[in-house]
Amino acid sequence: MSSVTAKQRKAKLAERIYRDTHFTKKEVERLLNIFSRLTKTEKMDRTTFRDFLHDKFDMTDDTMMERVFRIFDKDTDGAINMMEWVTGLSVFLLGTPAELMDFCFKVYDINSDGHISREEIFGFLKNSLVKQPIEEDPDEGAKDLVELIIRMMDADHDGRLSAEDYTEAVQREPLLLEVLGPCMPDPMSKVSFLVTFQEAAHSVGVFFWYT
């Protein structure tokens, strides 16, 4: 595919999808350029995507990076296409509160059954505790935290967290959004990446290598 044809294809894709995102058409085009520089093919594999999360947002947790990859990969084909890249980043970087709650819930709902089970909660918490320099057995500490989270967030008392349970709890206490571990970019790294392609930054002359 020639560079001219590729550029035209990106422009058409940007025109088609930007209204369904929180980006302008020009910002979508720049994100597509970043995509093309990260991968020379039409799709981004999980290794490239995980490297991107690590390099740009300092994400290091393998479990979380894999979960974020799976949420971006909406058609579950094991790779991220250009549309998935843009729509995923729209939520990841600029999502509304409702979009962020939906995103995080899906990250934590490993088997996608519409509930976060005790086993899923335990797995995330144990993974976090193992990395902490504590003397307590991570299994015991995680079990205690599971019960605490269930008590705080399980509004219908069925021993698991539905999307409604989770949403109500986060609306009541926003700090519970990433209660099972960070799966969103921290504010500083988010801003650092946003200024590489947002129109406001480019209008004042900010320039980066992949623009």
mmCIF file of N, CA, C and O in Angstrom, residues 25-70:
data_model
loop_
_atom_site.group_PDB
_atom_site.id
_atom_site.type_symbol
_atom_site.label_atom_id
_atom_site.label_comp_id
_atom_site.label_asym_id
_atom_site.label_seq_id
_atom_site.Cartn_x
_atom_site.Cartn_y
_atom_site.Cartn_z
ATOM 1 N N LYS A 25 -11.389 15.135 14.595
ATOM 2 C CA LYS A 25 -10.954 14.369 13.427
ATOM 3 C C LYS A 25 -9.434 14.412 13.289
ATOM 4 O O LYS A 25 -8.791 13.397 13.011
ATOM 5 N N LYS A 26 -8.851 15.589 13.491
ATOM 6 C CA LYS A 26 -7.398 15.712 13.362
ATOM 7 C C LYS A 26 -6.684 14.893 14.427
ATOM 8 O O LYS A 26 -5.643 14.266 14.162
ATOM 9 N N GLU A 27 -7.216 14.877 15.630
ATOM 10 C CA GLU A 27 -6.611 14.083 16.699
ATOM 11 C C GLU A 27 -6.681 12.596 16.387
ATOM 12 O O GLU A 27 -5.724 11.855 16.661
ATOM 13 N N VAL A 28 -7.781 12.162 15.807
ATOM 14 C CA VAL A 28 -7.889 10.753 15.407
ATOM 15 C C VAL A 28 -6.840 10.430 14.353
ATOM 16 O O VAL A 28 -6.184 9.374 14.404
ATOM 17 N N GLU A 29 -6.651 11.308 13.396
ATOM 18 C CA GLU A 29 -5.634 11.082 12.364
ATOM 19 C C GLU A 29 -4.248 10.954 12.992
ATOM 20 O O GLU A 29 -3.439 10.102 12.590
ATOM 21 N N ARG A 30 -3.965 11.776 13.983
ATOM 22 C CA ARG A 30 -2.655 11.709 14.644
ATOM 23 C C ARG A 30 -2.516 10.407 15.433
ATOM 24 O O ARG A 30 -1.432 9.806 15.478
ATOM 25 N N LEU A 31 -3.592 9.970 16.061
ATOM 26 C CA LEU A 31 -3.548 8.688 16.773
ATOM 27 C C LEU A 31 -3.321 7.530 15.802
ATOM 28 O O LEU A 31 -2.624 6.568 16.131
ATOM 29 N N LEU A 32 -3.897 7.628 14.625
ATOM 30 C CA LEU A 32 -3.679 6.588 13.616
ATOM 31 C C LEU A 32 -2.226 6.601 13.127
ATOM 32 O O LEU A 32 -1.656 5.542 12.827
ATOM 33 N N ASN A 33 -1.637 7.781 13.077
ATOM 34 C CA ASN A 33 -0.214 7.865 12.721
ATOM 35 C C ASN A 33 0.655 7.211 13.794
ATOM 36 O O ASN A 33 1.638 6.519 13.492
ATOM 37 N N ILE A 34 0.298 7.422 15.061
ATOM 38 C CA ILE A 34 1.031 6.776 16.150
ATOM 39 C C ILE A 34 0.896 5.268 16.031
ATOM 40 O O ILE A 34 1.877 4.519 16.184
ATOM 41 N N PHE A 35 -0.317 4.811 15.746
ATOM 42 C CA PHE A 35 -0.561 3.377 15.562
ATOM 43 C C PHE A 35 0.373 2.810 14.488
ATOM 44 O O PHE A 35 1.002 1.760 14.680
ATOM 45 N N SER A 36 0.467 3.506 13.358
ATOM 46 C CA SER A 36 1.289 3.027 12.246
ATOM 47 C C SER A 36 2.770 3.015 12.577
ATOM 48 O O SER A 36 3.526 2.186 12.058
ATOM 49 N N ARG A 37 3.205 3.903 13.448
ATOM 50 C CA ARG A 37 4.605 3.918 13.839
ATOM 51 C C ARG A 37 4.921 2.829 14.865
ATOM 52 O O ARG A 37 6.052 2.364 14.953
ATOM 53 N N LEU A 38 3.909 2.451 15.630
ATOM 54 C CA LEU A 38 4.119 1.381 16.604
ATOM 55 C C LEU A 38 4.103 0.011 15.956
ATOM 56 O O LEU A 38 4.777 -0.911 16.409
ATOM 57 N N THR A 39 3.306 -0.142 14.922
ATOM 58 C CA THR A 39 3.218 -1.424 14.228
ATOM 59 C C THR A 39 3.111 -1.174 12.734
ATOM 60 O O THR A 39 2.376 -0.288 12.302
ATOM 61 N N LYS A 40 3.824 -1.936 11.956
ATOM 62 C CA LYS A 40 3.840 -1.732 10.504
ATOM 63 C C LYS A 40 2.709 -2.474 9.805
ATOM 64 O O LYS A 40 2.610 -2.455 8.585
ATOM 65 N N THR A 41 1.871 -3.150 10.577
ATOM 66 C CA THR A 41 0.774 -3.916 9.983
ATOM 67 C C THR A 41 -0.556 -3.233 10.280
ATOM 68 O O THR A 41 -0.608 -2.176 10.890
ATOM 69 N N GLU A 42 -1.632 -3.865 9.827
ATOM 70 C CA GLU A 42 -2.967 -3.312 10.039
ATOM 71 C C GLU A 42 -3.477 -3.552 11.453
ATOM 72 O O GLU A 42 -4.479 -2.971 11.849
ATOM 73 N N LYS A 43 -2.791 -4.420 12.217
ATOM 74 C CA LYS A 43 -3.231 -4.736 13.565
ATOM 75 C C LYS A 43 -2.052 -4.724 14.526
ATOM 76 O O LYS A 43 -0.929 -5.020 14.147
ATOM 77 N N MET A 44 -2.352 -4.403 15.768
ATOM 78 C CA MET A 44 -1.324 -4.346 16.799
ATOM 79 C C MET A 44 -1.424 -5.576 17.683
ATOM 80 O O MET A 44 -2.484 -5.862 18.245
ATOM 81 N N ASP A 45 -0.315 -6.304 17.819
ATOM 82 C CA ASP A 45 -0.343 -7.499 18.657
ATOM 83 C C ASP A 45 -0.235 -7.123 20.129
ATOM 84 O O ASP A 45 0.057 -5.985 20.486
ATOM 85 N N ARG A 46 -0.478 -8.096 20.995
ATOM 86 C CA ARG A 46 -0.527 -7.804 22.431
ATOM 87 C C ARG A 46 0.827 -7.360 22.969
ATOM 88 O O ARG A 46 0.884 -6.509 23.856
ATOM 89 N N THR A 47 1.929 -7.871 22.435
ATOM 90 C CA THR A 47 3.247 -7.472 22.926
ATOM 91 C C THR A 47 3.504 -5.991 22.652
ATOM 92 O O THR A 47 3.969 -5.251 23.527
ATOM 93 N N THR A 48 3.192 -5.551 21.444
ATOM 94 C CA THR A 48 3.373 -4.142 21.088
ATOM 95 C C THR A 48 2.482 -3.254 21.944
ATOM 96 O O THR A 48 2.903 -2.192 22.424
ATOM 97 N N PHE A 49 1.246 -3.690 22.152
ATOM 98 C CA PHE A 49 0.312 -2.897 22.962
ATOM 99 C C PHE A 49 0.773 -2.824 24.411
ATOM 100 O O PHE A 49 0.735 -1.755 25.033
ATOM 101 N N ARG A 50 1.219 -3.938 24.963
ATOM 102 C CA ARG A 50 1.705 -3.943 26.338
ATOM 103 C C ARG A 50 2.945 -3.065 26.482
ATOM 104 O O ARG A 50 3.116 -2.364 27.487
ATOM 105 N N ASP A 51 3.826 -3.092 25.476
ATOM 106 C CA ASP A 51 4.995 -2.208 25.495
ATOM 107 C C ASP A 51 4.562 -0.739 25.490
ATOM 108 O O ASP A 51 5.164 0.103 26.181
ATOM 109 N N PHE A 52 3.523 -0.448 24.721
ATOM 110 C CA PHE A 52 2.975 0.917 24.676
ATOM 111 C C PHE A 52 2.457 1.329 26.056
ATOM 112 O O PHE A 52 2.755 2.427 26.535
ATOM 113 N N LEU A 53 1.696 0.459 26.707
ATOM 114 C CA LEU A 53 1.174 0.772 28.047
ATOM 115 C C LEU A 53 2.315 0.992 29.040
ATOM 116 O O LEU A 53 2.246 1.882 29.888
ATOM 117 N N HIS A 54 3.339 0.183 28.918
ATOM 118 C CA HIS A 54 4.476 0.308 29.833
ATOM 119 C C HIS A 54 5.261 1.593 29.567
ATOM 120 O O HIS A 54 5.577 2.352 30.496
ATOM 121 N N ASP A 55 5.553 1.870 28.302
ATOM 122 C CA ASP A 55 6.393 3.012 27.953
ATOM 123 C C ASP A 55 5.705 4.352 28.190
ATOM 124 O O ASP A 55 6.336 5.307 28.658
ATOM 125 N N LYS A 56 4.420 4.426 27.873
ATOM 126 C CA LYS A 56 3.715 5.713 27.944
ATOM 127 C C LYS A 56 2.986 5.942 29.263
ATOM 128 O O LYS A 56 2.774 7.093 29.666
ATOM 129 N N PHE A 57 2.575 4.868 29.937
ATOM 130 C CA PHE A 57 1.771 5.036 31.144
ATOM 131 C C PHE A 57 2.360 4.323 32.363
ATOM 132 O O PHE A 57 1.705 4.200 33.393
ATOM 133 N N ASP A 58 3.579 3.834 32.216
ATOM 134 C CA ASP A 58 4.286 3.195 33.330
ATOM 135 C C ASP A 58 3.517 2.016 33.925
ATOM 136 O O ASP A 58 3.644 1.714 35.119
ATOM 137 N N MET A 59 2.722 1.358 33.131
ATOM 138 C CA MET A 59 2.011 0.182 33.615
ATOM 139 C C MET A 59 2.968 -1.008 33.610
ATOM 140 O O MET A 59 3.681 -1.241 32.617
ATOM 141 N N THR A 60 3.000 -1.747 34.694
ATOM 142 C CA THR A 60 3.940 -2.861 34.814
ATOM 143 C C THR A 60 3.272 -4.176 35.190
ATOM 144 O O THR A 60 3.896 -5.223 35.084
ATOM 145 N N ASP A 61 2.029 -4.115 35.636
ATOM 146 C CA ASP A 61 1.340 -5.318 36.082
ATOM 147 C C ASP A 61 0.880 -6.129 34.875
ATOM 148 O O ASP A 61 0.021 -5.689 34.093
ATOM 149 N N ASP A 62 1.437 -7.323 34.707
ATOM 150 C CA ASP A 62 1.114 -8.157 33.552
ATOM 151 C C ASP A 62 -0.369 -8.488 33.469
ATOM 152 O O ASP A 62 -0.962 -8.480 32.382
ATOM 153 N N THR A 63 -0.971 -8.786 34.616
ATOM 154 C CA THR A 63 -2.393 -9.137 34.625
ATOM 155 C C THR A 63 -3.241 -7.972 34.145
ATOM 156 O O THR A 63 -4.145 -8.134 33.311
ATOM 157 N N MET A 64 -2.974 -6.783 34.657
ATOM 158 C CA MET A 64 -3.751 -5.614 34.274
ATOM 159 C C MET A 64 -3.536 -5.246 32.809
ATOM 160 O O MET A 64 -4.476 -4.895 32.099
ATOM 161 N N MET A 65 -2.305 -5.318 32.335
ATOM 162 C CA MET A 65 -2.051 -4.992 30.941
ATOM 163 C C MET A 65 -2.769 -5.969 30.016
ATOM 164 O O MET A 65 -3.300 -5.577 28.971
ATOM 165 N N GLU A 66 -2.806 -7.228 30.402
ATOM 166 C CA GLU A 66 -3.523 -8.219 29.602
ATOM 167 C C GLU A 66 -5.021 -7.935 29.608
ATOM 168 O O GLU A 66 -5.693 -8.039 28.572
ATOM 169 N N ARG A 67 -5.555 -7.571 30.760
ATOM 170 C CA ARG A 67 -6.982 -7.261 30.842
ATOM 171 C C ARG A 67 -7.324 -6.021 30.006
ATOM 172 O O ARG A 67 -8.337 -5.996 29.305
ATOM 173 N N VAL A 68 -6.484 -4.989 30.066
ATOM 174 C CA VAL A 68 -6.722 -3.785 29.267
ATOM 175 C C VAL A 68 -6.668 -4.135 27.783
ATOM 176 O O VAL A 68 -7.508 -3.674 26.991
ATOM 177 N N PHE A 69 -5.711 -4.969 27.399
ATOM 178 C CA PHE A 69 -5.623 -5.411 26.008
ATOM 179 C C PHE A 69 -6.935 -6.071 25.576
ATOM 180 O O PHE A 69 -7.465 -5.786 24.491
ATOM 181 N N ARG A 70 -7.466 -6.933 26.403
ATOM 182 C CA ARG A 70 -8.680 -7.662 26.041
ATOM 183 C C ARG A 70 -9.894 -6.741 25.932
ATOM 184 O O ARG A 70 -10.788 -6.990 25.127
#
